[in-house]
XYZ file of C-alpha atoms in Angstrom:
553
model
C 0.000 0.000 0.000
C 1.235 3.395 -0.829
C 0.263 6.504 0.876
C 0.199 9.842 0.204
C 2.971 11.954 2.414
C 2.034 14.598 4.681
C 3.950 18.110 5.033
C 7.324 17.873 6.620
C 7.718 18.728 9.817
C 10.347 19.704 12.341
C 10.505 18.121 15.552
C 13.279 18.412 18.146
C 14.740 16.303 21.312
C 16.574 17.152 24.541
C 19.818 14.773 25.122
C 20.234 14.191 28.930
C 23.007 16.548 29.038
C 20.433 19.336 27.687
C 21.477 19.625 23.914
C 18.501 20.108 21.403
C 18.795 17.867 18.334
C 16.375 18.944 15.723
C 14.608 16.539 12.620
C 12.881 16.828 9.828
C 9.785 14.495 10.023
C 8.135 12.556 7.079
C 4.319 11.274 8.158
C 2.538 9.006 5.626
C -1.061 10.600 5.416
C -3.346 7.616 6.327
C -6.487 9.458 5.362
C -8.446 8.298 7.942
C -10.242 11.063 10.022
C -11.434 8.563 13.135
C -8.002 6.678 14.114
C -4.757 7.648 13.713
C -2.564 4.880 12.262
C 1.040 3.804 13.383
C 3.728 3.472 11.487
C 7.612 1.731 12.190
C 10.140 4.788 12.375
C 13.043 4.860 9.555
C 15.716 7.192 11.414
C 19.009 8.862 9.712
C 21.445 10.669 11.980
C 23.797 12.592 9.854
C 26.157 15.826 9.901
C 25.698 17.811 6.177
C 22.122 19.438 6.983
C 18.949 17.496 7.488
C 17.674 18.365 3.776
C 20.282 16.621 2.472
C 19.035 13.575 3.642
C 21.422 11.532 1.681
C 19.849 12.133 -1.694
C 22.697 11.582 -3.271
C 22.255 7.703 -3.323
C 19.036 7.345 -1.702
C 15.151 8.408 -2.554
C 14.006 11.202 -0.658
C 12.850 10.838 2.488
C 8.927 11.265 1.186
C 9.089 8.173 -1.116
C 10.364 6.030 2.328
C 6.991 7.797 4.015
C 4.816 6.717 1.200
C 5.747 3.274 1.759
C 4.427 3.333 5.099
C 6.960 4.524 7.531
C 7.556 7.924 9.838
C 11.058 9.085 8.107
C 13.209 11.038 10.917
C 16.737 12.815 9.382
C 17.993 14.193 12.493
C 21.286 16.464 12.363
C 23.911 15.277 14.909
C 25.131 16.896 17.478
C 26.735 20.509 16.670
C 25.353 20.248 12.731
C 22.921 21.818 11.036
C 20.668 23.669 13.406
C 21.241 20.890 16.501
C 23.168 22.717 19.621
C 26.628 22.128 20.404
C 29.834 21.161 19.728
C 30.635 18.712 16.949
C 33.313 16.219 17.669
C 33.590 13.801 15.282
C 31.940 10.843 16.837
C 32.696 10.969 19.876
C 28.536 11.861 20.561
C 27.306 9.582 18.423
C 27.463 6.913 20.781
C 25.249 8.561 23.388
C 23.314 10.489 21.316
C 22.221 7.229 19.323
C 20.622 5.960 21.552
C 18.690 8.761 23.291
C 17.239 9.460 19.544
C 16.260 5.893 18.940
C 14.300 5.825 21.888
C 12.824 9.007 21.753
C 12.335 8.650 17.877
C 10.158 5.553 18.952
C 7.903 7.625 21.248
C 7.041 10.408 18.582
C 3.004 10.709 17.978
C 2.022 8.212 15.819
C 5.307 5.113 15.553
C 4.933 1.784 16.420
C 7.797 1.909 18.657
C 9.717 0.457 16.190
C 13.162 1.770 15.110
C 15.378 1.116 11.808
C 18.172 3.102 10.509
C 19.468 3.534 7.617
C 22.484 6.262 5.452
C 25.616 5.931 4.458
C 29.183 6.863 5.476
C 28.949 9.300 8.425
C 25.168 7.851 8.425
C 26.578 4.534 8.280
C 28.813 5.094 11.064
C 25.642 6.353 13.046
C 23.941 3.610 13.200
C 26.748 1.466 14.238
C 27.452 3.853 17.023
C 23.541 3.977 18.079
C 23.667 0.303 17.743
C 26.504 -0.214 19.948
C 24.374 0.543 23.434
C 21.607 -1.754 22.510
C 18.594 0.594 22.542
C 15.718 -1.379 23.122
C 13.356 0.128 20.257
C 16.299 -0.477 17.751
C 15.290 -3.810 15.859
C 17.546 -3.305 12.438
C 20.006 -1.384 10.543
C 21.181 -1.230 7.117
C 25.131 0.245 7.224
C 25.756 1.683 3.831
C 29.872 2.307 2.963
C 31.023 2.930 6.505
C 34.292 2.290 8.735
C 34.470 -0.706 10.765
C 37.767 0.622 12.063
C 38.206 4.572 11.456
C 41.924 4.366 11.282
C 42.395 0.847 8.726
C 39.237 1.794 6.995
C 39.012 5.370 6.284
C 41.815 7.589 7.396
C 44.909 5.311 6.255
C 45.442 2.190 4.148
C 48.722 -0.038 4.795
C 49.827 2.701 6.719
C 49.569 5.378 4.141
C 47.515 8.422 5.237
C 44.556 8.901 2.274
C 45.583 12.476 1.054
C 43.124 13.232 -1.288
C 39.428 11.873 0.031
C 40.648 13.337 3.760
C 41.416 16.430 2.533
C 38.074 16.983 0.524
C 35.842 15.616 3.486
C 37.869 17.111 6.008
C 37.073 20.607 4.111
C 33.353 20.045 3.084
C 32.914 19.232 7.593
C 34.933 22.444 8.275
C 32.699 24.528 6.094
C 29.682 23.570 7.708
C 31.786 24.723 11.328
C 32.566 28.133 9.726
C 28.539 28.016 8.247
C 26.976 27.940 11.194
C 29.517 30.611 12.741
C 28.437 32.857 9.924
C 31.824 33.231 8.419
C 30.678 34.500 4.802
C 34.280 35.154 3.865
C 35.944 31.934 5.586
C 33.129 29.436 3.842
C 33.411 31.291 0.285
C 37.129 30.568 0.732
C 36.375 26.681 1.748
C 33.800 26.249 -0.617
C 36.047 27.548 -3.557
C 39.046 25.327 -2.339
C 37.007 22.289 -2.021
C 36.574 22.337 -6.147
C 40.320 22.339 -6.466
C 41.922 20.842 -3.716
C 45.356 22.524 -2.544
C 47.660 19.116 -3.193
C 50.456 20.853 -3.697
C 53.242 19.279 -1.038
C 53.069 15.886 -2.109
C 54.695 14.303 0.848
C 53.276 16.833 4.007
C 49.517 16.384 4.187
C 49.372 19.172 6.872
C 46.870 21.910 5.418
C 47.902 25.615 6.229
C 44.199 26.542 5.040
C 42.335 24.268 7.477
C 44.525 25.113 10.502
C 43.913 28.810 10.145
C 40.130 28.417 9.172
C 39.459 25.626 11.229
C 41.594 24.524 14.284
C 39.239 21.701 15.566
C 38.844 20.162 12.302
C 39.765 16.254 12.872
C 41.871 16.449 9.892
C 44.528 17.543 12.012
C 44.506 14.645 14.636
C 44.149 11.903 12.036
C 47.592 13.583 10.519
C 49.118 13.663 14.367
C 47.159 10.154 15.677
C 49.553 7.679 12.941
C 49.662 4.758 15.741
C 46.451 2.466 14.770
C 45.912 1.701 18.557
C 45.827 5.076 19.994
C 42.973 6.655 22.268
C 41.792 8.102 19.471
C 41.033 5.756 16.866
C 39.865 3.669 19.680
C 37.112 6.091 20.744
C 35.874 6.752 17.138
C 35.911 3.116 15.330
C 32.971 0.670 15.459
C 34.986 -2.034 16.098
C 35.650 -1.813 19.524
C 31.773 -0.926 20.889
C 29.939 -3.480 18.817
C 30.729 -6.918 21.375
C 27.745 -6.745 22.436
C 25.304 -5.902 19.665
C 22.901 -8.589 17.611
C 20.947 -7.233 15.255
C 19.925 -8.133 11.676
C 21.966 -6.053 9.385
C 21.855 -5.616 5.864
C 25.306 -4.634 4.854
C 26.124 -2.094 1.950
C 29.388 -1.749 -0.063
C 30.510 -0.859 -3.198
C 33.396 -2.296 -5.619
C 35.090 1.601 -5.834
C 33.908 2.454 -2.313
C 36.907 3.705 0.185
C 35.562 2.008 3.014
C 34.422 -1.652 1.458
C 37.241 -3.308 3.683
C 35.331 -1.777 6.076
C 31.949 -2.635 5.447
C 33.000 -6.979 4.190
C 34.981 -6.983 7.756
C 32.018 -5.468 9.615
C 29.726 -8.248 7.885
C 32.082 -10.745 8.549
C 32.364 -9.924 12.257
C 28.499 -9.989 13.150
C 27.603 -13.137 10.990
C 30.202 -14.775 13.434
C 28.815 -12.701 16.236
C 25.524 -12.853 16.517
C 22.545 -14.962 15.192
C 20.957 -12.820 13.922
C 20.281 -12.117 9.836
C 23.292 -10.602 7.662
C 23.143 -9.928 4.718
C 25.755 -8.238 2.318
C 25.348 -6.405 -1.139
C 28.321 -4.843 -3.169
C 27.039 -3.114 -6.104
C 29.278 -1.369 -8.900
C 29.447 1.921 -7.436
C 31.836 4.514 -6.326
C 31.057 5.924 -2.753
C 28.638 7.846 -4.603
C 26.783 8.003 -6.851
C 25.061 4.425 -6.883
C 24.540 3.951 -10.747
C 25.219 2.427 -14.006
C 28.542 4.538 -14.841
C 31.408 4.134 -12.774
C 34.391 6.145 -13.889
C 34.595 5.673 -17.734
C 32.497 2.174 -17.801
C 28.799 1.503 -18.170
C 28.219 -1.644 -16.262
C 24.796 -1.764 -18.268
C 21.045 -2.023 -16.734
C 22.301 -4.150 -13.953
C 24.069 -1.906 -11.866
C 21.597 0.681 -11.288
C 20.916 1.071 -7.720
C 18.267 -1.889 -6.330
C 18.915 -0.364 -2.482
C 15.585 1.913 -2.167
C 13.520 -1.520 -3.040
C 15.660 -3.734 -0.915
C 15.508 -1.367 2.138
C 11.716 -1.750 2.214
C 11.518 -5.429 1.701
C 14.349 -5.495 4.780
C 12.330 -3.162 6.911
C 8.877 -4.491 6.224
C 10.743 -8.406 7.477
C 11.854 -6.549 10.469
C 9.369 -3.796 11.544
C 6.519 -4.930 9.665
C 6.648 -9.007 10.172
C 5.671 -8.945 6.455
C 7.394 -12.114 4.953
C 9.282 -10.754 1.978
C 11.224 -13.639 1.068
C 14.193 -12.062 1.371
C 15.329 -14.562 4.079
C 15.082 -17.119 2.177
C 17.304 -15.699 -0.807
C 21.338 -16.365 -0.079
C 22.710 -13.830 1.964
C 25.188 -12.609 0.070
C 24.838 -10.222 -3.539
C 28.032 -9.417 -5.257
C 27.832 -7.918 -8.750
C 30.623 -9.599 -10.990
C 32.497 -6.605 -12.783
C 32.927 -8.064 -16.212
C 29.848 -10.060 -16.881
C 28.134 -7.644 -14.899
C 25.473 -9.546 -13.683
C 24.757 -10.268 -9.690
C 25.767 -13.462 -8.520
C 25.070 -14.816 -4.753
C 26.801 -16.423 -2.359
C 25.934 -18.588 0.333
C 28.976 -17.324 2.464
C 31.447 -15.099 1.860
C 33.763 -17.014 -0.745
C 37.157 -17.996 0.488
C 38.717 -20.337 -2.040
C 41.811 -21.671 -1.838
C 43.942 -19.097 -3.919
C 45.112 -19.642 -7.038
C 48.831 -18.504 -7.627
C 49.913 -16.287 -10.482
C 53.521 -15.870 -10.061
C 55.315 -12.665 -11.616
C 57.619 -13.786 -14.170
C 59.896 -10.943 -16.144
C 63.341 -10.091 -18.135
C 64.531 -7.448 -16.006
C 62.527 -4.871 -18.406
C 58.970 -5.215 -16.518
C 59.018 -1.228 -16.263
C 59.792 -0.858 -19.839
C 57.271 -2.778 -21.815
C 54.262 -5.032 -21.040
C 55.685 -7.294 -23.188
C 58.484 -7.956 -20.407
C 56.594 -9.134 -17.589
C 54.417 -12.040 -17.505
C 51.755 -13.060 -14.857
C 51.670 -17.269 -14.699
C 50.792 -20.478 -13.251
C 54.127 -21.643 -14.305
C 56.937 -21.484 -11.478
C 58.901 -18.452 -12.343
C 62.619 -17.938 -14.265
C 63.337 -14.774 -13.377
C 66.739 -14.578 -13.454
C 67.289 -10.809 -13.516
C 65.152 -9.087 -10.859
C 62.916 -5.906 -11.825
C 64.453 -2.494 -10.570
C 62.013 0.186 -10.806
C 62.966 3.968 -9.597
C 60.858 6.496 -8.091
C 61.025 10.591 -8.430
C 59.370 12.754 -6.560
C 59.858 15.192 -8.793
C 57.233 12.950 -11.023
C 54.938 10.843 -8.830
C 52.880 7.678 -10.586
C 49.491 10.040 -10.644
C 46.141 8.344 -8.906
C 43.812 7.302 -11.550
C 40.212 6.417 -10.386
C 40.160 3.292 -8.075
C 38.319 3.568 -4.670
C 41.466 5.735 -3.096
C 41.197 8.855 -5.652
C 38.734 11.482 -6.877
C 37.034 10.640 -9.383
C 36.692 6.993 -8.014
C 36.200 3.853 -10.812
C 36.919 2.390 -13.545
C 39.584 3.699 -16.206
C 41.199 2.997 -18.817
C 44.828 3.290 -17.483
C 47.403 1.902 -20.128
C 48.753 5.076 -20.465
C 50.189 5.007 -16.476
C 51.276 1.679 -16.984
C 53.336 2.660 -20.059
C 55.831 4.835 -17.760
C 58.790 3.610 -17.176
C 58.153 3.528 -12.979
C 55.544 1.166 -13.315
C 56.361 -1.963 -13.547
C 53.577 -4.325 -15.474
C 52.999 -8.141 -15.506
C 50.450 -9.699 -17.396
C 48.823 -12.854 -18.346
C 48.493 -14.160 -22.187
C 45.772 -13.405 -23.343
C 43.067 -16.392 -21.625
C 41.159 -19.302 -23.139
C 38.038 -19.512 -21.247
C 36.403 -16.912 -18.671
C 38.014 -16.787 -15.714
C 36.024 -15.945 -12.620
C 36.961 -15.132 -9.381
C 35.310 -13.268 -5.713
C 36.566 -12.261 -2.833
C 39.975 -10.966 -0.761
C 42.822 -10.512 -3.470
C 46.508 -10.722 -2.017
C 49.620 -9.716 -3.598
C 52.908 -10.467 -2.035
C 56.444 -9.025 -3.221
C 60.001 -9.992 -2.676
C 61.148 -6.551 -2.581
C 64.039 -4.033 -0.861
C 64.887 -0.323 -1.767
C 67.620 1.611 -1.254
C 65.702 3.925 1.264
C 64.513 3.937 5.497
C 60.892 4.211 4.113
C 59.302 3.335 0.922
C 55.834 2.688 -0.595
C 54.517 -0.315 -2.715
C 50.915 0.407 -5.070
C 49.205 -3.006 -6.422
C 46.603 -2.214 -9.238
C 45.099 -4.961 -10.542
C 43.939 -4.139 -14.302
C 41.647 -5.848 -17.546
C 43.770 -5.686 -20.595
C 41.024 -5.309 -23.131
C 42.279 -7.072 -26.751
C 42.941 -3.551 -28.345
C 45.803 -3.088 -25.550
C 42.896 -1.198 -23.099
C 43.710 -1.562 -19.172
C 40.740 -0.793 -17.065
C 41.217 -0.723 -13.244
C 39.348 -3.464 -11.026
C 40.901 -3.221 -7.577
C 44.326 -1.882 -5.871
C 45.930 -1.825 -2.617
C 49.096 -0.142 -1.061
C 51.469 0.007 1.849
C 54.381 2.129 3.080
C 57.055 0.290 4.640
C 59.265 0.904 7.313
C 63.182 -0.531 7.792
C 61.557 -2.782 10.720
C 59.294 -4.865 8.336
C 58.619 -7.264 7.157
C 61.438 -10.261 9.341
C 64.091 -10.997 5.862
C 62.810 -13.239 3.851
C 59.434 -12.874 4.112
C 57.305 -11.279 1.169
C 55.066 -8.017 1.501
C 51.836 -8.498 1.681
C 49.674 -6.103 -0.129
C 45.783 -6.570 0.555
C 44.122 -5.502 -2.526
C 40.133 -4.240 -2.109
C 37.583 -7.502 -2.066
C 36.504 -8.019 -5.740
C 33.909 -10.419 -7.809
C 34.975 -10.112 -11.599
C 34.938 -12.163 -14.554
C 38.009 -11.748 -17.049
C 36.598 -12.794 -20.164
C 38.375 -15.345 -22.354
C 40.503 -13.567 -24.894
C 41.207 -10.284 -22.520
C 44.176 -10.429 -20.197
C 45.046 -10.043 -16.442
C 47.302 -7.257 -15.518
C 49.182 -6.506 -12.075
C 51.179 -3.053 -12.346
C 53.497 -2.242 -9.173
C 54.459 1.292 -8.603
C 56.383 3.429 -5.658
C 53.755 6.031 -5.550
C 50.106 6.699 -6.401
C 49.423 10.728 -5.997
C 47.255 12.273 -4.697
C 45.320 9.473 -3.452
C 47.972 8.675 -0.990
C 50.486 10.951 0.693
C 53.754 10.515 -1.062
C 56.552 9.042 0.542
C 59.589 11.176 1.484
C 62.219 8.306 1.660
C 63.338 9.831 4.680
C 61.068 7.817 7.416
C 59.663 10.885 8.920
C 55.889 10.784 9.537
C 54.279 12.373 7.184
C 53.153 16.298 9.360
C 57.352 15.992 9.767
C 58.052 15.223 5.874
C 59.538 18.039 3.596
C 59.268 17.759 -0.101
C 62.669 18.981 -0.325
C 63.943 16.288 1.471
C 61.984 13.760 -0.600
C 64.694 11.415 -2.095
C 64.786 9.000 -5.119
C 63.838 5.863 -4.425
C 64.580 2.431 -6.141
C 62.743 -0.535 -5.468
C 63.649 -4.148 -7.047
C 61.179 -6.762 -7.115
C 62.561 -10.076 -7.165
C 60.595 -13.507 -8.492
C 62.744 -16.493 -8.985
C 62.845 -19.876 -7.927
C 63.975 -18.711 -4.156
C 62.346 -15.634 -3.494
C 58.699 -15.817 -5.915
C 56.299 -12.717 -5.976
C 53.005 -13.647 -6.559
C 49.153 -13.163 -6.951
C 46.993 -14.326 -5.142
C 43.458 -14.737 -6.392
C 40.648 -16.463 -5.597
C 39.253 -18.072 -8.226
C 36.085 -19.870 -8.070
């Protein structure tokens, strides 16, 4: 049944340390002028302005209404037109559960709570989750951080220059907004549409310490141990012990945070026993739809979440049987045929091995290097050298702006890439879930960075991006002898017979990633002019064998 949606309306709540919280409310109109009819309450907690309500991947709040549910977008704490200060989750906690429960006792809800958003919203609703609110009965985390520091802020230990930056200046300008700083927001506002990346191995941002001291950018520069306070306080993963509730997980292929959001589904279907299930779609953090970078995925990979939402929340607040529970868990769509295929379980096949086979000229042809079953004869290792002068450039991925899929022969025809690819295959080859790479490799430098792009080679030479890792590297890892391990973003693709497999290894990938100085400085104590040449050999012989590892099913 479908109902017609009332006018919005603003409500507001008291937190028990006597902050308002304001909402914008969505009623369905039951049209019935004797009772007034109850309705299960969808609740989004989220820090851009209430209007926004996530529209930029989700229907608006009215079409959730017209489906039968009380829609509440509530701005967090210190956002929007809510009182006080905003501290990047610390509240959220706290104030999660005191709008749950009074969400549940607004005029006309069932007492029945769901939540859904994504990102900061999906990082709401783990925190409100986390002290078991009693109206709470399901959430659907879209594209969020299980931990803040692994998931979101660094990857292998290299701080994510490019996406922190832009967020960390789209939160600051909502500070200096509701300050009423005309001149300070024009100034953020114009910045955030070409991003000041100009010191490619400090990360530190003059602009946001002057316009915005409290912005978290600064401690997530300062906070580089993963087991401080800090990250502690702020990541999901340490407050969710105790929580079982059905979740139905949201990631995408290009998404920054899908480690995050296949670890935090992994964690609760061991956890609890209650119903997970898990959806990876196409998409970029945002939007959800067809295109992704340069590549339609086709009809396919438009966004099914709207739909799916319902059918979860009508199971769970509703008690309507939907079926859904009895479909497998798991939806992954398979780049390549681009189709959806499900899973029973999260795969986990026993790896196949693709070992990295070359001349000694991997970085100067893709002719060179060769990806194979075959035990490698490698007797020349390949030496690859980095300048900072002239950093391997980001190119889509789920680590750079824009995010996808490319076309990205061009990078791997530099000379500091170095490329290794299969012959061209005889029959499809499929494979899903957590890709490894692991190099036999030293450079002549204290500290030194390692990019893993894992590429398509099309038959007209074509090398379109499909998933990528990195790591920066200290003198103390890894013990001699053993291989880095590069942990490359979960991926369900099909490589069509005739096309190729392509793994390109490079000492940089800028902007995405704060360039390394050589030096072993943390990056806030790097200076570009002290950024030294780097060369990296990768070895794969008999002894010392690099390798892919992918799980083919």
């Amino acid at each position: 049944m479908l109902y017609s949606v009332c006018p919005k309306q603003t409500l507001s709540m008291t937190t028990s340390d006597g902050v308002r919280l304001d909402a914008d409310v969505y009623y369905p109109d039951s049209n019935s002028p004797d009772s007034r009819e109850s309705f299960p309450v969808l609740l989004m907690r989220q820090p851009y302005g209430r209007s926004i309500a996530s529209t930029v991947v989700y229907a608006h709040p009215s079409w959730y209404a017209a489906q039968g549910y009380i829609v509440v977008i509530q701005d967090v704490r210190g956002r929007g037109s809510s009182e006080g200060e905003f501290d990047l989750f610390v509240n959220e906690i706290a104030d999660g559960y005191e709008a749950v429960q009074w969400a549940a006792g607004i005029p006309q809800s069932t007492g029945q709570v769901g939540m859904y958003g994504f990102s900061y919203q999906g990082m709401t609703q783990l925190f409100a989750a986390a002290k078991c609110p009693p109206a709470l009965k399901t959430i659907c985390p879209a594209m969020a951080a299980y931990d803040l520091y692994e998931d979101w802020a660094y990857e292998g230990g290299a701080f994510c220059y490019q996406l922190n930056l832009g967020w960390g200046i789209q939160l600051a300008s909502e500070t200096v907004r509701r300050q009423g700083k005309t001149e300070a927001y024009q100034t953020l506002y114009s910045t955030a549409r070409n991003l000041p990346l100009t010191d490619a191995v400090n990360p530190r941002s003059p602009l946001l310490e002057e316009l915005a001291p409290d912005c978290h950018y600064h401690p997530w520069l300062k906070e580089s141990d993963p087991q401080a306070d800090y990250w502690q306080q702020r990541s999901p993963c340490y407050c969710l012990q105790e929580v079982d509730l059905p979740m139905l997980h949201i990631g995408g292929a290009y998404d920054t945070h899908l480690r995050g959001t296949v670890k935090l589904y992994q964690t609760m279907t061991q956890q609890t026993n209650s119903s997970q299930h898990l959806i990876i779609g196409p998409w970029a953090h945002l939007p959800w739809s067809r295109k992704v970078g340069a590549v339609d995925f086709g009809e396919a990979a438009h966004s099914p979440i709207d739909r799916l939402q319902i059918r979860w929340f009508d199971h769970f607040l509703k008690g309507i049987d939907t079926g859904l529970l009895e479909e497998p868990p798991i939806a992954w769509f398979e780049l390549g045929s681009n189709e959806w295929r499900k899973f029973n379980a999260f795969p986990n096949p026993v790896p196949q091995k693709f070992y990295l086979e070359t001349t000694g000229l991997g970085a100067m042809s893709e002719q060179e290097g060769r990806l194979t079953i075959d035990s490698p004869n490698s007797p020349l290792p390949d030496t690859v050298v980095h300048d900072p002068w002239r950093p391997v450039p980001s190119l889509g991925g789920h680590s750079a702006y824009p995010a996808g899929c490319f076309d990205r022969s061009a990078i791997d025809g530099r000379s500091d890439v170095l490329t290794y690819t299969t012959d061209p295959l005889t029959a499809d080859l499929h494979f899903a879930g957590e890709i490894v790479v692991e190099l036999q490799a030293l450079a002549d430098a204290p500290s030194f960075d390692l990019c893993a792009v894992l590429s398509e080679v099309k038959p007209n030479g074509a090398a379109f991006n499909l998933t990528q890792g990195y790591l920066r590297i200290s003198s103390s890892e890894p013990a001699a002898g053993d291989p880095y391990r590069i942990i490359l973003q979960p991926l369900c693709a099909r490589i069509a017979a005739g096309h190729s497999l392509r793994l390109s290894i490079s000492g940089a990938c800028f902007p995405a990633y704060a360039m390394n100085s050589g030096t072993g400085s943390l990056p806030q104590d790097s200076q570009l002019l002290e950024a030294k040449v780097i060369t990296i050999t990768v070895r794969s012989d008999i002894e010392e064998r690099s390798q892919l590892l992918l799980p083919v099913i």
